[in-house]
Amino acid sequence: MYALVERLYPLCRSITGDGVRATLDIVGEYIPLDVHEVPTGTQVLDWTVPQEWNIRDAYIADPEGNRVVDFAASSLHVLGYSVPVARTMPLSELRAHLHTLPDQPSWVPYRTSYYKPDWGFCLAQETLDAMPDGDYEVRIDSTLADGHLTYAEHVVPGQVADEVIVSCHVCHPSLANDNMAGVAVAVFLAQELARETPYYTYRFIFAPGTIGAITWLARNADRVERVKHGLVLACAGDPGSLTYKQSRRGDAEIDRVLRYVLTASERPHRVTEFTPYGYDERQYCSPGFDLGVGSLTRTPYAGYPEYHTSADNMDFVSPEAMADTLAVCREAFAVLDHNRRYLNLSPYGEPQLGRRGLYDALGGRSDTKQAQMAMLWVLNLSDGEHGLLDVAERSGLPFDTVAAAAGALHDAGLIKAGR
């Protein structure tokens, strides 16, 4: 995952353009993608697909011709979606188009102007402080023209057509944690799910933030009822502890599952309430859709000093943090996939487990007592109203022990599966 982030990190991405395509080309080397191109001017819900932005070069050169700010050194140096510029101007005039972080003088900020024509440069405050008065050559070799918005999907087929969506944004340039770490975790999660046959169908969405999710929803409005659960992945590689932001519903099954998994794992974590601000969970949870989609990050949106700055680099993310995020996703989806309801087929009194060989089958297990209790709990709560997560929460037993007990009881003909 870290190596994938290293490959993706230098690319100049935005909400449209060749940088998004190059990003998806690399992702497509790891998992097959269905890439969609949506033309400029397409109405998507209350929005319109904007013109496509591409950039070849940009710089500020001092009176001696030295490039003091250079897009080639970092794609963060240019205000995202800057219109083309080729001028010479005094520093006093140029300052209105320069963005810095005075409180972090060595860092370069990330700034954009997607929907208002503008141009500008982002640079370290210490670079600006070292620029003497004089005339500077300013050049932004960019284009804004009719084109397309690009997004991609990858589907892991399941046993049923009901879907779990995993969504991550692919529009941020040269920011390792936000969100190339999220993309990398999604890619490897898809690979791991494909090695088995999950219950649900898993749809991975790689799209630009906000406008990309809105475009996907607009193009899939007639089939969005298939989406039963979802997770937005972002900021998956920083050193902070995990944070799960609940769906708008707050009691969606994905909310219960993440709360359970994070608590049962005894990892340091936080669970926060939904707010209509942050990543694309706010689109999936808009009231017209109200999907059960939460958001999993480590340190959340805008919650760390390095956020949207050049300090969100390869040194800020770690293989260990991404592996931990991936592990939680795997644990959560394992619970989600196996959280079925069952109906006890021998509900009057406790069925005799011994004559069915169920107790004998437990012989030699180190958790024999737990496994026996799990069978009794599953039998008692298999009333068509309680799922296996209910059993695990009420009994205090590990979910995988409960799921194994349900499997044994099902094979013995004592319970039948529902949903």
Short mmCIF file of C-alpha atoms in Angstrom, two decimals:
data_model
loop_
_atom_site.label_atom_id
_atom_site.label_comp_id
_atom_site.label_asym_id
_atom_site.label_seq_id
_atom_site.Cartn_x
_atom_site.Cartn_y
_atom_site.Cartn_z
CA MET A 1 0.00 0.00 0.00
CA TYR A 2 2.82 2.39 0.86
CA ALA A 3 4.49 1.73 -2.49
CA LEU A 4 1.20 2.49 -4.28
CA VAL A 5 0.91 5.80 -2.42
CA GLU A 6 4.48 6.61 -3.45
CA ARG A 7 3.50 6.15 -7.09
CA LEU A 8 0.32 8.20 -6.84
CA TYR A 9 1.61 10.99 -4.61
CA PRO A 10 3.48 13.16 -7.19
CA LEU A 11 0.64 13.31 -9.73
CA CYS A 12 -1.21 16.58 -10.24
CA ARG A 13 -4.87 15.74 -9.73
CA SER A 14 -7.97 17.87 -9.70
CA ILE A 15 -11.71 17.28 -10.05
CA THR A 16 -11.21 16.71 -13.78
CA GLY A 17 -8.34 16.22 -16.18
CA ASP A 18 -5.47 13.99 -17.14
CA GLY A 19 -4.17 13.74 -13.59
CA VAL A 20 -7.31 11.86 -12.55
CA ARG A 21 -6.95 9.59 -15.58
CA ALA A 22 -3.28 8.90 -14.78
CA THR A 23 -4.27 8.08 -11.21
CA LEU A 24 -6.95 5.65 -12.35
CA ASP A 25 -4.52 4.10 -14.86
CA ILE A 26 -2.21 3.18 -11.98
CA VAL A 27 -5.08 1.92 -9.81
CA GLY A 28 -6.17 -0.14 -12.82
CA GLU A 29 -2.88 -2.03 -12.70
CA TYR A 30 -3.98 -3.44 -9.32
CA ILE A 31 -7.71 -4.02 -9.86
CA PRO A 32 -9.82 -3.91 -13.04
CA LEU A 33 -11.75 -0.66 -13.38
CA ASP A 34 -14.82 0.44 -15.29
CA VAL A 35 -13.91 4.03 -16.17
CA HIS A 36 -16.67 6.56 -16.90
CA GLU A 37 -16.29 9.87 -18.78
CA VAL A 38 -19.11 12.37 -18.19
CA PRO A 39 -19.14 15.36 -20.60
CA THR A 40 -18.83 18.98 -19.55
CA GLY A 41 -22.26 20.55 -19.17
CA THR A 42 -24.02 17.36 -18.03
CA GLN A 43 -26.62 18.13 -15.38
CA VAL A 44 -26.01 16.02 -12.29
CA LEU A 45 -28.64 16.66 -9.62
CA ASP A 46 -28.33 20.38 -8.77
CA TRP A 47 -24.82 20.61 -10.25
CA THR A 48 -23.31 20.79 -13.73
CA VAL A 49 -20.15 18.97 -14.78
CA PRO A 50 -17.55 21.75 -15.17
CA GLN A 51 -14.98 22.32 -17.85
CA GLU A 52 -11.94 20.08 -17.76
CA TRP A 53 -8.73 21.53 -16.35
CA ASN A 54 -5.23 20.51 -17.39
CA ILE A 55 -1.86 22.07 -16.68
CA ARG A 56 1.55 21.62 -18.24
CA ASP A 57 3.78 24.11 -16.44
CA ALA A 58 3.69 27.07 -14.07
CA TYR A 59 6.26 29.24 -12.35
CA ILE A 60 7.16 32.59 -10.85
CA ALA A 61 10.57 33.85 -11.99
CA ASP A 62 12.45 36.63 -10.21
CA PRO A 63 14.06 39.61 -12.01
CA GLU A 64 17.15 37.47 -12.70
CA GLY A 65 15.07 34.72 -14.29
CA ASN A 66 15.33 32.24 -11.41
CA ARG A 67 12.19 30.21 -10.74
CA VAL A 68 11.36 30.96 -7.12
CA VAL A 69 8.08 29.04 -7.31
CA ASP A 70 7.93 26.06 -9.67
CA PHE A 71 5.04 23.73 -10.46
CA ALA A 72 7.60 21.12 -11.53
CA ALA A 73 8.81 20.90 -7.93
CA SER A 74 5.32 20.35 -6.49
CA SER A 75 1.83 20.42 -7.96
CA LEU A 76 0.66 22.18 -4.78
CA HIS A 77 2.38 25.35 -5.98
CA VAL A 78 -0.51 26.26 -8.29
CA LEU A 79 -4.00 27.22 -7.19
CA GLY A 80 -6.13 24.35 -8.45
CA TYR A 81 -8.12 25.23 -11.58
CA SER A 82 -6.07 28.37 -12.24
CA VAL A 83 -6.85 30.03 -15.55
CA PRO A 84 -3.85 30.56 -17.86
CA VAL A 85 -1.61 33.55 -17.16
CA ALA A 86 1.47 34.97 -18.91
CA ARG A 87 2.45 38.33 -17.44
CA THR A 88 5.18 40.34 -15.79
CA MET A 89 4.13 42.29 -12.71
CA PRO A 90 5.56 43.90 -9.60
CA LEU A 91 5.59 41.91 -6.38
CA SER A 92 3.12 44.35 -4.88
CA GLU A 93 0.52 43.32 -7.48
CA LEU A 94 1.48 39.65 -7.41
CA ARG A 95 0.92 39.35 -3.65
CA ALA A 96 -2.86 39.33 -4.11
CA HIS A 97 -2.47 36.00 -5.92
CA LEU A 98 -0.13 34.33 -3.45
CA HIS A 99 -1.24 31.92 -0.70
CA THR A 100 0.93 31.05 2.28
CA LEU A 101 0.70 29.73 5.85
CA PRO A 102 2.28 32.35 8.11
CA ASP A 103 1.91 30.09 11.16
CA GLN A 104 3.74 27.27 9.34
CA PRO A 105 6.27 29.26 7.32
CA SER A 106 8.02 26.26 5.71
CA TRP A 107 4.84 24.53 4.46
CA VAL A 108 3.01 25.09 1.17
CA PRO A 109 -0.82 25.22 1.41
CA TYR A 110 -3.24 23.42 -0.90
CA ARG A 111 -5.83 25.80 -2.37
CA THR A 112 -8.37 25.58 -5.20
CA SER A 113 -10.83 27.74 -7.12
CA TYR A 114 -12.97 25.17 -8.92
CA TYR A 115 -16.10 27.18 -9.65
CA LYS A 116 -14.84 30.78 -9.75
CA PRO A 117 -12.33 31.75 -12.47
CA ASP A 118 -9.10 32.80 -10.77
CA TRP A 119 -5.38 32.15 -10.74
CA GLY A 120 -2.75 31.98 -8.07
CA PHE A 121 0.27 30.31 -6.53
CA CYS A 122 0.84 28.60 -3.20
CA LEU A 123 4.23 28.86 -1.57
CA ALA A 124 6.03 28.77 1.74
CA GLN A 125 5.88 31.96 3.76
CA GLU A 126 9.67 31.85 4.08
CA THR A 127 9.95 31.82 0.28
CA LEU A 128 7.73 34.88 0.03
CA ASP A 129 9.69 36.64 2.76
CA ALA A 130 12.88 36.14 0.74
CA MET A 131 11.42 37.63 -2.45
CA PRO A 132 12.68 41.21 -2.98
CA ASP A 133 10.62 43.91 -4.58
CA GLY A 134 10.81 43.98 -8.33
CA ASP A 135 9.13 42.67 -11.44
CA TYR A 136 8.34 38.96 -11.63
CA GLU A 137 7.50 36.82 -14.63
CA VAL A 138 4.30 34.88 -13.94
CA ARG A 139 3.27 31.98 -16.13
CA ILE A 140 0.53 29.35 -15.77
CA ASP A 141 0.32 27.12 -18.83
CA SER A 142 -3.12 25.63 -18.23
CA THR A 143 -6.31 24.99 -20.17
CA LEU A 144 -9.97 25.13 -19.19
CA ALA A 145 -12.03 23.61 -21.97
CA ASP A 146 -15.00 21.38 -22.58
CA GLY A 147 -14.05 17.83 -21.77
CA HIS A 148 -15.09 15.27 -19.20
CA LEU A 149 -15.30 14.40 -15.53
CA THR A 150 -13.69 11.00 -14.97
CA TYR A 151 -14.51 8.44 -12.30
CA ALA A 152 -14.15 4.68 -11.99
CA GLU A 153 -15.79 1.67 -10.37
CA HIS A 154 -14.62 -1.79 -9.39
CA VAL A 155 -17.13 -4.47 -8.44
CA VAL A 156 -16.47 -7.59 -6.34
CA PRO A 157 -19.45 -9.88 -7.05
CA GLY A 158 -21.25 -11.32 -4.04
CA GLN A 159 -23.83 -13.98 -3.36
CA VAL A 160 -26.61 -11.38 -3.55
CA ALA A 161 -27.17 -8.25 -5.65
CA ASP A 162 -27.49 -6.02 -2.57
CA GLU A 163 -24.46 -3.76 -2.44
CA VAL A 164 -21.93 -2.29 -0.07
CA ILE A 165 -20.23 0.78 -1.55
CA VAL A 166 -16.70 1.83 -0.64
CA SER A 167 -16.01 5.36 -1.83
CA CYS A 168 -12.84 7.43 -1.88
CA HIS A 169 -11.86 10.70 -3.54
CA VAL A 170 -9.13 10.92 -6.18
CA CYS A 171 -8.88 14.68 -6.75
CA HIS A 172 -6.20 15.91 -4.34
CA PRO A 173 -2.68 16.54 -5.72
CA SER A 174 0.47 15.63 -3.80
CA LEU A 175 -1.29 14.89 -0.52
CA ALA A 176 -0.30 11.45 0.78
CA ASN A 177 -2.83 10.96 3.56
CA ASP A 178 -5.68 12.92 2.01
CA ASN A 179 -6.35 10.88 0.09
CA MET A 180 -3.90 8.53 -1.59
CA ALA A 181 -3.70 6.44 1.58
CA GLY A 182 -7.47 6.01 1.42
CA VAL A 183 -7.24 4.99 -2.23
CA ALA A 184 -4.50 2.46 -1.46
CA VAL A 185 -6.48 0.89 1.38
CA ALA A 186 -9.54 0.63 -0.89
CA VAL A 187 -7.49 -1.05 -3.63
CA PHE A 188 -6.05 -3.70 -1.33
CA LEU A 189 -9.40 -4.19 0.39
CA ALA A 190 -10.90 -4.95 -3.02
CA GLN A 191 -8.12 -7.42 -3.74
CA GLU A 192 -8.69 -9.25 -0.45
CA LEU A 193 -12.47 -9.42 -0.90
CA ALA A 194 -11.99 -10.84 -4.40
CA ARG A 195 -10.14 -13.84 -2.94
CA GLU A 196 -13.37 -15.04 -1.34
CA THR A 197 -17.06 -15.00 -2.23
CA PRO A 198 -18.59 -12.33 -0.01
CA TYR A 199 -22.27 -12.28 0.82
CA TYR A 200 -22.79 -8.74 -0.46
CA THR A 201 -21.65 -7.31 -3.76
CA TYR A 202 -18.97 -4.72 -3.06
CA ARG A 203 -18.77 -1.66 -5.32
CA PHE A 204 -15.66 0.52 -5.06
CA ILE A 205 -16.05 4.09 -6.31
CA PHE A 206 -12.98 6.20 -7.16
CA ALA A 207 -14.25 9.70 -7.92
CA PRO A 208 -13.41 13.38 -7.44
CA GLY A 209 -14.67 14.81 -4.17
CA THR A 210 -18.20 16.27 -4.03
CA ILE A 211 -18.90 16.59 -7.77
CA GLY A 212 -17.77 13.00 -8.37
CA ALA A 213 -20.05 11.47 -5.75
CA ILE A 214 -22.91 13.69 -6.92
CA THR A 215 -22.31 12.54 -10.49
CA TRP A 216 -22.30 8.88 -9.42
CA LEU A 217 -25.56 9.34 -7.51
CA ALA A 218 -27.20 11.15 -10.42
CA ARG A 219 -26.20 8.39 -12.84
CA ASN A 220 -27.29 5.60 -10.48
CA ALA A 221 -30.44 7.05 -8.93
CA ASP A 222 -32.60 4.26 -10.38
CA ARG A 223 -30.55 1.52 -8.73
CA VAL A 224 -29.39 3.18 -5.53
CA GLU A 225 -31.93 1.13 -3.56
CA ARG A 226 -29.52 -1.79 -3.94
CA VAL A 227 -27.03 0.01 -1.68
CA LYS A 228 -27.61 -1.43 1.77
CA HIS A 229 -24.41 -0.23 3.45
CA GLY A 230 -21.45 1.97 2.64
CA LEU A 231 -18.16 3.38 3.84
CA VAL A 232 -16.22 6.45 2.75
CA LEU A 233 -12.48 5.92 3.19
CA ALA A 234 -10.12 8.85 3.68
CA CYS A 235 -7.05 9.88 5.66
CA ALA A 236 -6.15 6.22 6.17
CA GLY A 237 -2.41 6.44 6.80
CA ASP A 238 -1.63 9.07 9.44
CA PRO A 239 -0.39 8.26 12.96
CA GLY A 240 -3.66 9.15 14.70
CA SER A 241 -6.12 6.63 16.12
CA LEU A 242 -9.12 5.55 14.07
CA THR A 243 -12.27 7.67 13.86
CA TYR A 244 -15.63 6.44 12.63
CA LYS A 245 -18.20 9.05 11.66
CA GLN A 246 -21.71 7.61 11.74
CA SER A 247 -24.22 7.84 8.94
CA ARG A 248 -27.01 10.40 9.01
CA ARG A 249 -29.29 7.69 10.40
CA GLY A 250 -26.96 6.95 13.29
CA ASP A 251 -28.49 3.49 13.73
CA ALA A 252 -27.66 2.00 10.32
CA GLU A 253 -26.22 -1.48 10.40
CA ILE A 254 -22.83 -0.18 9.25
CA ASP A 255 -22.84 2.16 12.27
CA ARG A 256 -23.51 -0.71 14.68
CA VAL A 257 -20.88 -2.89 13.02
CA LEU A 258 -18.12 -0.27 13.16
CA ARG A 259 -18.94 0.63 16.75
CA TYR A 260 -18.80 -3.05 17.69
CA VAL A 261 -15.60 -3.87 15.80
CA LEU A 262 -13.68 -0.87 17.09
CA THR A 263 -14.76 -1.50 20.68
CA ALA A 264 -14.19 -5.27 20.56
CA SER A 265 -10.73 -4.81 19.07
CA GLU A 266 -9.74 -2.57 22.01
CA ARG A 267 -8.04 -0.21 19.56
CA PRO A 268 -7.92 3.44 20.59
CA HIS A 269 -10.70 5.06 18.58
CA ARG A 270 -13.45 7.63 18.42
CA VAL A 271 -17.02 7.39 17.15
CA THR A 272 -18.56 10.71 16.16
CA GLU A 273 -22.03 11.82 15.17
CA PHE A 274 -22.91 12.66 11.59
CA THR A 275 -22.46 16.23 10.39
CA PRO A 276 -23.24 17.49 6.86
CA TYR A 277 -19.59 18.56 6.44
CA GLY A 278 -16.55 16.51 5.61
CA TYR A 279 -16.11 13.98 2.83
CA ASP A 280 -18.58 12.36 0.44
CA GLU A 281 -20.62 10.67 3.16
CA ARG A 282 -22.57 13.92 3.14
CA GLN A 283 -23.64 13.25 -0.46
CA TYR A 284 -24.66 9.64 0.14
CA CYS A 285 -26.45 10.70 3.34
CA SER A 286 -28.29 13.66 1.78
CA PRO A 287 -31.98 13.40 2.76
CA GLY A 288 -33.23 12.31 -0.65
CA PHE A 289 -30.94 9.26 -0.59
CA ASP A 290 -30.33 8.81 3.17
CA LEU A 291 -28.08 5.82 2.59
CA GLY A 292 -26.46 3.95 5.46
CA VAL A 293 -22.98 5.26 4.66
CA GLY A 294 -20.45 6.19 7.33
CA SER A 295 -16.88 7.44 7.10
CA LEU A 296 -13.70 5.81 8.38
CA THR A 297 -10.56 7.86 8.82
CA ARG A 298 -7.70 8.01 11.21
CA THR A 299 -7.40 11.67 12.19
CA PRO A 300 -10.57 13.17 10.69
CA TYR A 301 -11.14 15.94 8.17
CA ALA A 302 -9.06 19.06 8.96
CA GLY A 303 -8.08 17.54 12.31
CA TYR A 304 -4.29 17.62 11.94
CA PRO A 305 -1.91 20.53 11.25
CA GLU A 306 -0.52 18.89 8.11
CA TYR A 307 -3.99 18.75 6.51
CA HIS A 308 -4.05 20.34 3.03
CA THR A 309 -0.38 21.29 3.17
CA SER A 310 2.91 20.05 1.76
CA ALA A 311 3.56 18.41 5.14
CA ASP A 312 0.97 15.77 4.19
CA ASN A 313 3.77 13.91 2.44
CA MET A 314 5.24 10.41 2.38
CA ASP A 315 6.83 10.93 5.79
CA PHE A 316 3.40 11.61 7.31
CA VAL A 317 1.90 8.24 6.36
CA SER A 318 3.12 4.80 7.38
CA PRO A 319 2.65 1.20 6.24
CA GLU A 320 1.62 0.28 9.79
CA ALA A 321 -1.21 2.83 9.90
CA MET A 322 -2.56 1.77 6.52
CA ALA A 323 -2.35 -1.91 7.51
CA ASP A 324 -4.33 -1.15 10.66
CA THR A 325 -7.02 0.72 8.69
CA LEU A 326 -7.25 -2.17 6.23
CA ALA A 327 -7.55 -4.69 9.08
CA VAL A 328 -10.49 -2.80 10.60
CA CYS A 329 -12.23 -2.69 7.21
CA ARG A 330 -11.76 -6.43 6.83
CA GLU A 331 -13.07 -7.10 10.34
CA ALA A 332 -16.07 -4.82 9.82
CA PHE A 333 -17.04 -6.33 6.48
CA ALA A 334 -16.66 -9.86 7.86
CA VAL A 335 -19.21 -8.98 10.55
CA LEU A 336 -21.47 -7.25 8.02
CA ASP A 337 -21.35 -10.23 5.67
CA HIS A 338 -22.19 -12.77 8.40
CA ASN A 339 -24.71 -10.75 10.40
CA ARG A 340 -27.72 -12.83 9.39
CA ARG A 341 -30.90 -13.55 11.29
CA TYR A 342 -31.81 -17.16 11.97
CA LEU A 343 -34.95 -19.00 13.00
CA ASN A 344 -34.77 -21.75 15.61
CA LEU A 345 -36.43 -24.86 14.16
CA SER A 346 -36.70 -26.49 17.61
CA PRO A 347 -37.84 -23.53 19.71
CA TYR A 348 -39.74 -25.38 22.44
CA GLY A 349 -37.15 -26.13 25.07
CA GLU A 350 -33.46 -26.56 24.48
CA PRO A 351 -32.70 -29.11 21.73
CA GLN A 352 -30.42 -31.99 22.62
CA LEU A 353 -27.08 -30.98 21.20
CA GLY A 354 -25.17 -34.04 22.37
CA ARG A 355 -27.07 -36.55 20.27
CA ARG A 356 -26.46 -34.40 17.21
CA GLY A 357 -22.71 -34.55 17.83
CA LEU A 358 -22.42 -30.83 18.38
CA TYR A 359 -20.77 -31.08 21.78
CA ASP A 360 -18.44 -33.83 20.53
CA ALA A 361 -17.40 -31.59 17.66
CA LEU A 362 -16.14 -29.07 20.20
CA GLY A 363 -13.82 -31.51 21.92
CA GLY A 364 -10.24 -30.32 22.13
CA ARG A 365 -11.02 -26.67 21.37
CA SER A 366 -9.34 -24.18 23.63
CA ASP A 367 -12.57 -22.17 23.71
CA THR A 368 -14.94 -25.10 24.26
CA LYS A 369 -16.93 -23.32 26.96
CA GLN A 370 -17.27 -20.19 24.81
CA ALA A 371 -18.36 -22.25 21.81
CA GLN A 372 -20.99 -24.08 23.87
CA MET A 373 -22.33 -20.80 25.23
CA ALA A 374 -22.39 -19.36 21.73
CA MET A 375 -24.59 -22.23 20.54
CA LEU A 376 -27.01 -21.70 23.39
CA TRP A 377 -27.16 -17.95 22.79
CA VAL A 378 -27.69 -18.40 19.04
CA LEU A 379 -30.50 -20.90 19.66
CA ASN A 380 -32.16 -18.61 22.15
CA LEU A 381 -32.03 -15.48 20.00
CA SER A 382 -32.79 -17.16 16.67
CA ASP A 383 -36.34 -15.85 16.61
CA GLY A 384 -36.20 -14.11 13.24
CA GLU A 385 -35.81 -10.74 14.98
CA HIS A 386 -32.19 -10.82 16.16
CA GLY A 387 -29.05 -11.02 14.06
CA LEU A 388 -25.71 -12.51 15.05
CA LEU A 389 -24.42 -9.05 15.97
CA ASP A 390 -27.24 -8.84 18.51
CA VAL A 391 -26.10 -12.18 19.90
CA ALA A 392 -22.47 -11.07 20.16
CA GLU A 393 -23.37 -7.77 21.80
CA ARG A 394 -25.79 -9.31 24.30
CA SER A 395 -23.65 -12.34 25.18
CA GLY A 396 -20.30 -10.58 25.21
CA LEU A 397 -18.88 -13.39 23.06
CA PRO A 398 -16.60 -12.75 20.06
CA PHE A 399 -18.52 -12.37 16.82
CA ASP A 400 -16.49 -15.02 14.98
CA THR A 401 -17.30 -17.53 17.76
CA VAL A 402 -20.99 -16.69 17.43
CA ALA A 403 -20.84 -17.01 13.64
CA ALA A 404 -19.10 -20.39 13.89
CA ALA A 405 -21.77 -21.62 16.31
CA ALA A 406 -24.49 -20.50 13.93
CA GLY A 407 -22.80 -22.36 11.11
CA ALA A 408 -22.66 -25.57 13.15
CA LEU A 409 -26.30 -25.26 14.22
CA HIS A 410 -27.37 -24.59 10.65
CA ASP A 411 -25.50 -27.64 9.38
CA ALA A 412 -27.21 -29.73 12.09
CA GLY A 413 -30.62 -28.58 10.88
CA LEU A 414 -31.50 -26.73 14.08
CA ILE A 415 -31.76 -23.25 12.60
CA LYS A 416 -32.50 -21.82 9.17
CA ALA A 417 -31.10 -18.65 7.74
CA GLY A 418 -33.09 -15.51 7.09
CA ARG A 419 -31.92 -11.96 6.57
#
